[in-house]
PDB file of C-alpha atoms in Angstrom:
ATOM      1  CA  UNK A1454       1.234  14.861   4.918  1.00 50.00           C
ATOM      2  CA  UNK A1455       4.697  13.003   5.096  1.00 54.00           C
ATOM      3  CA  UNK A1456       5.615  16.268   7.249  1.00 49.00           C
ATOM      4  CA  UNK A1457       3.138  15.873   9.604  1.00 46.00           C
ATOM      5  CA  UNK A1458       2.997  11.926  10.296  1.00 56.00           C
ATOM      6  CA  UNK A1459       6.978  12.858  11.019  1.00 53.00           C
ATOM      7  CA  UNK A1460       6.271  15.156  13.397  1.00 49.00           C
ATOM      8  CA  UNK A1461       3.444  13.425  14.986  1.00 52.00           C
ATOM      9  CA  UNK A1462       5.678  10.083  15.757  1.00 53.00           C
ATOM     10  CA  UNK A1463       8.723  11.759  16.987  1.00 50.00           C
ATOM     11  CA  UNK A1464       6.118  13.371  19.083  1.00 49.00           C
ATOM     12  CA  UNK A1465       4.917  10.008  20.257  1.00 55.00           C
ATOM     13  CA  UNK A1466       8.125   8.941  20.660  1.00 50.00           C
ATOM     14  CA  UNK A1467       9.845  11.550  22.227  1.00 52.00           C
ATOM     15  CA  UNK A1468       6.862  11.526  24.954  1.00 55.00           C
ATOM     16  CA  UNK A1469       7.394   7.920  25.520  1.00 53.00           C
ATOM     17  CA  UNK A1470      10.958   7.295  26.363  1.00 49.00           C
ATOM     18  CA  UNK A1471      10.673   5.980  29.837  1.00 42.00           C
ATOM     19  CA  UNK A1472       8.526   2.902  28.407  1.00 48.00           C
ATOM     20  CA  UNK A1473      10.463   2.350  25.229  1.00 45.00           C
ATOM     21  CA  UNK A1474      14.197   3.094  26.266  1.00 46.00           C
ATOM     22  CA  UNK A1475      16.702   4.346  23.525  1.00 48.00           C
ATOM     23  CA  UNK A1476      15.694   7.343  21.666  1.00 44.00           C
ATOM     24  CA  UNK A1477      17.889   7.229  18.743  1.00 45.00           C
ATOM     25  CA  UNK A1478      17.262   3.846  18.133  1.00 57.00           C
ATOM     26  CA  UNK A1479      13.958   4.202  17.916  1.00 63.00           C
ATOM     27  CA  UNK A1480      13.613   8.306  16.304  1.00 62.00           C
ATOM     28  CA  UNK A1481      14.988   6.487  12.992  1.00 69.00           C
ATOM     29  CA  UNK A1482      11.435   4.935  12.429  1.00 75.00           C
ATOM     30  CA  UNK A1483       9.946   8.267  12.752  1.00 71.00           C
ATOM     31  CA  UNK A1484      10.270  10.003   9.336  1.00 82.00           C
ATOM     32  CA  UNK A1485       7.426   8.098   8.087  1.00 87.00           C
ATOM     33  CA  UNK A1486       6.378   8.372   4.794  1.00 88.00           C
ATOM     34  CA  UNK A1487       2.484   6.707   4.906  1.00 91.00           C
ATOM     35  CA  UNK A1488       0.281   5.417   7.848  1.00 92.00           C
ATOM     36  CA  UNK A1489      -2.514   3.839   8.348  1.00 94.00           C
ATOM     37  CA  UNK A1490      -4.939   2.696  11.075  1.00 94.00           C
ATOM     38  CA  UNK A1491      -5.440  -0.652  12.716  1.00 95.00           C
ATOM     39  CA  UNK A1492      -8.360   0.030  15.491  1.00 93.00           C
ATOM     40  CA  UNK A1493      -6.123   1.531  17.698  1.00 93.00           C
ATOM     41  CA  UNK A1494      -3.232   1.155  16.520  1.00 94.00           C
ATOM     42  CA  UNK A1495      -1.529   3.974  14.274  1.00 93.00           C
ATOM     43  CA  UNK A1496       0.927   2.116  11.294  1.00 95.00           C
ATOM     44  CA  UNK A1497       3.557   3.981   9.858  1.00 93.00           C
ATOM     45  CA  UNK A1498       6.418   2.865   7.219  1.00 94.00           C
ATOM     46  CA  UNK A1499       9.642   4.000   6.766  1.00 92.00           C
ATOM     47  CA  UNK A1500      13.290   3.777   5.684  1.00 92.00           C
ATOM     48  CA  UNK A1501      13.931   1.358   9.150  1.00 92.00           C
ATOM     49  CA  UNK A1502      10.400  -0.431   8.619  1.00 94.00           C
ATOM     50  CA  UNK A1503       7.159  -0.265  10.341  1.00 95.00           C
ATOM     51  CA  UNK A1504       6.365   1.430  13.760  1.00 92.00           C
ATOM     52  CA  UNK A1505       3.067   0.618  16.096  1.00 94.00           C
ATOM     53  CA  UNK A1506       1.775   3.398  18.113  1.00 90.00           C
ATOM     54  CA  UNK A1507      -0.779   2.288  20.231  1.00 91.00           C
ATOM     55  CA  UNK A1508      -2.772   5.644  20.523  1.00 87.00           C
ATOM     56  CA  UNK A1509      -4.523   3.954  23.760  1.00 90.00           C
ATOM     57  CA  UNK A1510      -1.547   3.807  25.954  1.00 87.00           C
ATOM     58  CA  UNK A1511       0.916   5.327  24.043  1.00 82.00           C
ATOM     59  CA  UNK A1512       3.393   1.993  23.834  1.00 86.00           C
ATOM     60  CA  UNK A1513       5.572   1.968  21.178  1.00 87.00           C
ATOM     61  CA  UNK A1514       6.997  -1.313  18.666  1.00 90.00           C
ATOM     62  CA  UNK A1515       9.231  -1.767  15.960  1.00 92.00           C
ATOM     63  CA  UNK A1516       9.239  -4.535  12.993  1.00 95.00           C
ATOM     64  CA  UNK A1517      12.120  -3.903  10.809  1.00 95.00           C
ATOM     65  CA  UNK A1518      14.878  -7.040   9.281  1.00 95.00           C
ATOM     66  CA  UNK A1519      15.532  -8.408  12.617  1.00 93.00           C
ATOM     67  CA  UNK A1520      11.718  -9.022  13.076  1.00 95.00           C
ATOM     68  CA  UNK A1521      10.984 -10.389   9.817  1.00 96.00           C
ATOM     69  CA  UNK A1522      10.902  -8.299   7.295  1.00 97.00           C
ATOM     70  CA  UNK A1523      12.342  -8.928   4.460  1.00 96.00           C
ATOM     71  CA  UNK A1524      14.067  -5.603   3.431  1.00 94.00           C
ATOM     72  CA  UNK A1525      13.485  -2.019   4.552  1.00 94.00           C
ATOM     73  CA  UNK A1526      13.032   1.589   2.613  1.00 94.00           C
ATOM     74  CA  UNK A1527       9.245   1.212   2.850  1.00 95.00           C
ATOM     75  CA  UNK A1528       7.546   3.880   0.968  1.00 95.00           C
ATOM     76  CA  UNK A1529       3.588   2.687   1.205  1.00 97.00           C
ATOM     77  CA  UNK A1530       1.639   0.806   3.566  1.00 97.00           C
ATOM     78  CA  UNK A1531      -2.168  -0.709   2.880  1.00 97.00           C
ATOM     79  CA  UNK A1532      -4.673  -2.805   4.994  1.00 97.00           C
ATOM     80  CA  UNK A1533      -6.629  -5.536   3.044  1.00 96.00           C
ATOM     81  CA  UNK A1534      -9.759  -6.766   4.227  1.00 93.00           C
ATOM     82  CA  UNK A1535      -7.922  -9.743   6.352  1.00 95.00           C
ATOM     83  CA  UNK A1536      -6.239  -6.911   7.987  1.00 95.00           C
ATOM     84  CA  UNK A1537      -2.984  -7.789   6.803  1.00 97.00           C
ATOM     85  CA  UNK A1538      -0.482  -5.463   5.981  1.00 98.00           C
ATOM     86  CA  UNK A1539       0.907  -4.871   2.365  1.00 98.00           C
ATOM     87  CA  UNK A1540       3.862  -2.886   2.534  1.00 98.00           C
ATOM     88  CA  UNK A1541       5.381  -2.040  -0.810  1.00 96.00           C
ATOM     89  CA  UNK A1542       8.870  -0.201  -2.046  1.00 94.00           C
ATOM     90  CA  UNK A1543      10.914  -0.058  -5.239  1.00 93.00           C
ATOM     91  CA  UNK A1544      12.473  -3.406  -3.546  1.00 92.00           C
ATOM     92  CA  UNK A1545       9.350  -4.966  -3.758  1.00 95.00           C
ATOM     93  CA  UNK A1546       6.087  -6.234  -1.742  1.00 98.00           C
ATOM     94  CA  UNK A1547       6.026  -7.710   1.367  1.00 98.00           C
ATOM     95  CA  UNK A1548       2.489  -8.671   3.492  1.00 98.00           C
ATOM     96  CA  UNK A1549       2.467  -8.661   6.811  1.00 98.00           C
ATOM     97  CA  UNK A1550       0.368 -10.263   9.757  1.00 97.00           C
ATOM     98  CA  UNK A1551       0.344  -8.060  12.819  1.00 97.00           C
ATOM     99  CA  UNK A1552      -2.051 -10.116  14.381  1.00 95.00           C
ATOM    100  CA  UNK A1553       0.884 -12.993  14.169  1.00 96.00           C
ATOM    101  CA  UNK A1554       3.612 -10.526  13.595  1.00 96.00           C
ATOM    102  CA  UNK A1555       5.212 -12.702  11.143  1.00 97.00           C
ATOM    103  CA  UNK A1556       5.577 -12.055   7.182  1.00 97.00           C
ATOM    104  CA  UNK A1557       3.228 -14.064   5.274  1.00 96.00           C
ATOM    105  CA  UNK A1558       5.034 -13.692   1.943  1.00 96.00           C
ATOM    106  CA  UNK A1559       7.586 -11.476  -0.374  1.00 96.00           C
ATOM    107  CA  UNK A1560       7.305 -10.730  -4.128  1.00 96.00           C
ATOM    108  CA  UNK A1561      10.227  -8.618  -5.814  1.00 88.00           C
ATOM    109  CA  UNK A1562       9.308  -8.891  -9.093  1.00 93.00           C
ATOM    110  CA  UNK A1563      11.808  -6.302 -10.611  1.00 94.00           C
ATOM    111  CA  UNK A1564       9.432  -3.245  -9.540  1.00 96.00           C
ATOM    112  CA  UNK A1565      11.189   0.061 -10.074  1.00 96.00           C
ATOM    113  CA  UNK A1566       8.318   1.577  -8.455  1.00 96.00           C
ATOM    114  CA  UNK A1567       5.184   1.801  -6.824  1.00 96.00           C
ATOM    115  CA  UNK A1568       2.476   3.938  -6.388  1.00 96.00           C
ATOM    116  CA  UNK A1569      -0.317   2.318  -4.290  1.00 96.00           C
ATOM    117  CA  UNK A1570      -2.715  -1.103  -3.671  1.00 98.00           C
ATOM    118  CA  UNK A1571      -6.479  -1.408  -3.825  1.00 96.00           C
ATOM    119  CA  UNK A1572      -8.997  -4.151  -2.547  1.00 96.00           C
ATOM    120  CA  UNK A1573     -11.265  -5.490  -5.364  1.00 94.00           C
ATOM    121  CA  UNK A1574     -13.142  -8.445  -3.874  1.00 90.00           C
ATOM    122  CA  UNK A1575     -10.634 -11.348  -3.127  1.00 91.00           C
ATOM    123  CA  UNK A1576      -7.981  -9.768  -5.004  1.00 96.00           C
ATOM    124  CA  UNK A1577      -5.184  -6.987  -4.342  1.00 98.00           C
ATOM    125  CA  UNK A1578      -3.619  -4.861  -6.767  1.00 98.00           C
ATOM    126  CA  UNK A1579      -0.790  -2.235  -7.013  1.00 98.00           C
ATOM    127  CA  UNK A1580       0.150   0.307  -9.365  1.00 98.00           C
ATOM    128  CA  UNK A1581       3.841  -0.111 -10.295  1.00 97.00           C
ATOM    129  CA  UNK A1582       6.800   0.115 -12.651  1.00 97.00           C
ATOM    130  CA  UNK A1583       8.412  -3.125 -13.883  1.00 97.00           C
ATOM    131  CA  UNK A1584      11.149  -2.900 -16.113  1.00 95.00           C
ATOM    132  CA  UNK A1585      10.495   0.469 -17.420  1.00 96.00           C
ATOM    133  CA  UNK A1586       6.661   0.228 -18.458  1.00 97.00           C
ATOM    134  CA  UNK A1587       3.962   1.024 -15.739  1.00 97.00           C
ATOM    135  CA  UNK A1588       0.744  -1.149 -15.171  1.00 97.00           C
ATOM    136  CA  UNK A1589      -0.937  -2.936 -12.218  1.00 97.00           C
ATOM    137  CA  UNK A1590       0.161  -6.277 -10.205  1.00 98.00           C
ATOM    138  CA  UNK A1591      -2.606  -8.301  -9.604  1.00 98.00           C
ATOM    139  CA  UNK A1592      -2.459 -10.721  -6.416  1.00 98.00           C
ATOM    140  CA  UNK A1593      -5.202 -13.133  -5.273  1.00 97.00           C
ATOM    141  CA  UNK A1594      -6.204 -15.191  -2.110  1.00 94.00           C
ATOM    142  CA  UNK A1595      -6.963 -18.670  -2.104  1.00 92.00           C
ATOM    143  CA  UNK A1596      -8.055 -19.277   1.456  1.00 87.00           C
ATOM    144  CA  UNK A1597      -5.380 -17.617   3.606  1.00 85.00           C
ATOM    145  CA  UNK A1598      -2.266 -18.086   0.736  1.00 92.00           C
ATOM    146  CA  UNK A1599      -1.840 -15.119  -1.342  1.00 95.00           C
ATOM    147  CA  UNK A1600      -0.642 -15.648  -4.834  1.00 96.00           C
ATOM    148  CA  UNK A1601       0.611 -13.294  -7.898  1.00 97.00           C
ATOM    149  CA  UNK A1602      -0.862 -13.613 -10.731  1.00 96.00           C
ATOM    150  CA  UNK A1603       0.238 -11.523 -13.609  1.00 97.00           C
ATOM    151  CA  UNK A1604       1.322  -8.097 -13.889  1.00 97.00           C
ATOM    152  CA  UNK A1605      -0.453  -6.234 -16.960  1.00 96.00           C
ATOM    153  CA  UNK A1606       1.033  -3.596 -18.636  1.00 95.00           C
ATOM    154  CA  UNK A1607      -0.259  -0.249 -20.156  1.00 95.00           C
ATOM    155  CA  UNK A1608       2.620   1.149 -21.996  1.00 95.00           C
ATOM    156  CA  UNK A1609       0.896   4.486 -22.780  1.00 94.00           C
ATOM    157  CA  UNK A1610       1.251   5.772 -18.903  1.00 95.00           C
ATOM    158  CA  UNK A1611       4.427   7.581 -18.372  1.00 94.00           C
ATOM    159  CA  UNK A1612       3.727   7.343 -14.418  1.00 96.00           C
ATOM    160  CA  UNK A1613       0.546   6.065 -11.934  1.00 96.00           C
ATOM    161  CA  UNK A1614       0.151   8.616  -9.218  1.00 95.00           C
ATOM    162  CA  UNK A1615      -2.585   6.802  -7.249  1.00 94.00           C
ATOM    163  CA  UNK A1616      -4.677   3.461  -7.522  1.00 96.00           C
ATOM    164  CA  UNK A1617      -8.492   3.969  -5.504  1.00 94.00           C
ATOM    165  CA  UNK A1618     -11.887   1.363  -6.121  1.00 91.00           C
ATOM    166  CA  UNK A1619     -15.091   2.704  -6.425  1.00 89.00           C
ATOM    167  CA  UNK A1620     -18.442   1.190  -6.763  1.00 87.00           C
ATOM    168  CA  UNK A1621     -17.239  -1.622  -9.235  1.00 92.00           C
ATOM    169  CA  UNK A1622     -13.960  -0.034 -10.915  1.00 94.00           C
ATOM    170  CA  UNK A1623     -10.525   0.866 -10.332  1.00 96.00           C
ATOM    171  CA  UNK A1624      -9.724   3.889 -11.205  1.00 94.00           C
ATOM    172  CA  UNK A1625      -6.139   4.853 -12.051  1.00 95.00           C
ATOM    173  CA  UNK A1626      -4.866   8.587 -11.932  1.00 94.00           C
ATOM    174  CA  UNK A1627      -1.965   8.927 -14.168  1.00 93.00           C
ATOM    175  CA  UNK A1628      -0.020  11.888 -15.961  1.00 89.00           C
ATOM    176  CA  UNK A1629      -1.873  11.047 -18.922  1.00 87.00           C
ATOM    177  CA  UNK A1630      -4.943  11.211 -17.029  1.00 88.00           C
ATOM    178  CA  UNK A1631      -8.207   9.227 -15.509  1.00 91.00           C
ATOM    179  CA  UNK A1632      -8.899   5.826 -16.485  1.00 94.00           C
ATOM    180  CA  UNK A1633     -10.749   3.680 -14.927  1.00 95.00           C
ATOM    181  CA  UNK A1634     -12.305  -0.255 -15.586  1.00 96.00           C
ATOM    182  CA  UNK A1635     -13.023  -3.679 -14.185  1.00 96.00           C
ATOM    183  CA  UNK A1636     -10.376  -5.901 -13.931  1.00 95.00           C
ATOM    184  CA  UNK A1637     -12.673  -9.173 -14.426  1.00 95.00           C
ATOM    185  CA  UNK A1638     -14.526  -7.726 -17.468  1.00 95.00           C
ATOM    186  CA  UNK A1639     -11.598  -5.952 -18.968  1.00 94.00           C
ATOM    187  CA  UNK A1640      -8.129  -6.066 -19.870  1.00 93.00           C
ATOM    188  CA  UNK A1641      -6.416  -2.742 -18.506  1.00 93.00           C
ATOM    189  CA  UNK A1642      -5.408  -2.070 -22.261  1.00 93.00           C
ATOM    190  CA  UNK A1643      -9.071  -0.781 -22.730  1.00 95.00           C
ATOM    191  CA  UNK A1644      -9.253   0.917 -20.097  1.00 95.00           C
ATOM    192  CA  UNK A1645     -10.591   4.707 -20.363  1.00 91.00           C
ATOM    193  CA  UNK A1646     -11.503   7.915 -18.574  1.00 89.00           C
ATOM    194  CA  UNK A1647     -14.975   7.557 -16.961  1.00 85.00           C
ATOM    195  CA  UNK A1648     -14.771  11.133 -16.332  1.00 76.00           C
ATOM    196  CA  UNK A1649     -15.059  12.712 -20.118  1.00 68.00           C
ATOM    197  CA  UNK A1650     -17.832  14.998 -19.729  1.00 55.00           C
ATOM    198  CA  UNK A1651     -15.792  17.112 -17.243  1.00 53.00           C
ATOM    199  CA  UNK A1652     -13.980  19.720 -18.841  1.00 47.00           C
ATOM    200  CA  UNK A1653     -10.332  20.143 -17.570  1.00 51.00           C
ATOM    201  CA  UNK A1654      -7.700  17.265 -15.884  1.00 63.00           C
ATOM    202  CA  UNK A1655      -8.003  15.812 -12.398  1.00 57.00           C
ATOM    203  CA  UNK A1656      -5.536  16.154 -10.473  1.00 53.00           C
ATOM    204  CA  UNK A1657      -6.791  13.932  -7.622  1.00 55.00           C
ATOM    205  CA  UNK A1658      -9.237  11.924  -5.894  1.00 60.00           C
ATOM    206  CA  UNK A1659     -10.523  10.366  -2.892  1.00 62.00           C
ATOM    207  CA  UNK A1660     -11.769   7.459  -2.243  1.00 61.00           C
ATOM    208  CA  UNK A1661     -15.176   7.082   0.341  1.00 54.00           C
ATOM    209  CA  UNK A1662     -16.237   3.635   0.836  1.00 46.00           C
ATOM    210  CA  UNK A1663     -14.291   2.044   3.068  1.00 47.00           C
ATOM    211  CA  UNK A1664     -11.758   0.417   1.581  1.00 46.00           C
TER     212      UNK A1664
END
């Protein structure tokens, strides 16, 4: 998948150089490593920052330090349900507002790494490593500040491979397994695989509501 949204940007690019100028300048946002879609508007992350492809008329933009960000090597992108942008890295999380095109806010927290966000009503979270254990970070907004809250461990995972919501859970694929729970009912410690009566591991899912 990384493969292909390369490909598909230097593509993009390379077909729009009269509009957008230098190639080489540019080509070093291509090796993106997750996208997403805003409308029109294809959003990609990678080691320079973000890149906007406007799949309309092709146009081409750029947001890396100069523009605001806070730090590159961006590894995951995600769209909450403001339509802001949470981009994440083992530097940290940033959220963006490409509607603005200014950063709302930056949170470091000592993550190692990261794996993924997820809507869950007014709240984000992200699956990530802080100082050697992994859990999830749990951000909420208040009106149109976002705030971290707490991060909460689960010291059994050796590694998060993917955070997805369904129906009223989040469900958390790890290399120990499913598990899945409510984060305003219960504590991720109790968490546990929803999935028992199916005989063998999964190895992946997807989510289909929207989020």
């Amino acid at each position: 998948m990384k493969y292909f949204l390369s490909i598909f940007f230097i593509i993009a690019i390379s077909n729009s150089q009269s509009r957008i100028g230098d190639f080489q300048s540019i080509s070093s946002f291509a090796n993106v490593s997750s996208a997403l879609f805003l409308d029109s508007v294809l959003v990609g992350v990678s080691e320079s920052g973000l890149i906007f492809l406007n799949t309309e008329d092709e146009s081409i933009k750029t947001v890396s330090i100069d523009e605001g960000l806070s730090y590159v090597g961006l590894t995951h992108i995600h769209k909450d349900r403001k339509d802001n942008l949470w981009i994440g890295s083992d530097k940290g999380i940033q959220v963006w507002d490409p509607q603005k095109n200014v950063l709302i806010d930056h949170y470091e927290l000592d993550i190692e790494a990261l794996s993924g966000f997820v809507n869950f009503e007014n709240f984000i979270y992200s699956a990530a490593k802080i100082n050697g254990l992994w859990g999830i970070i749990e951000f909420r907004y208040v009106e149109e500040k976002v705030y971290f809250r707490d991060f909460y461990q689960r010291p059994d995972l050796e590694k998060i491979h993917k955070i997805s919501f369904f129906d009223d859970k989040i469900f958390v694929l790890s290399s120990n397994g499913l598990i899945a729970g409510n984060p305003f009912q219960n504590h991720i410690s109790t968490w546990s695989n929803p999935l028992e009566q199916i005989n063998g591991n999964v190895i992946d899912f997807q989510e289909d509501n929207g989020n």
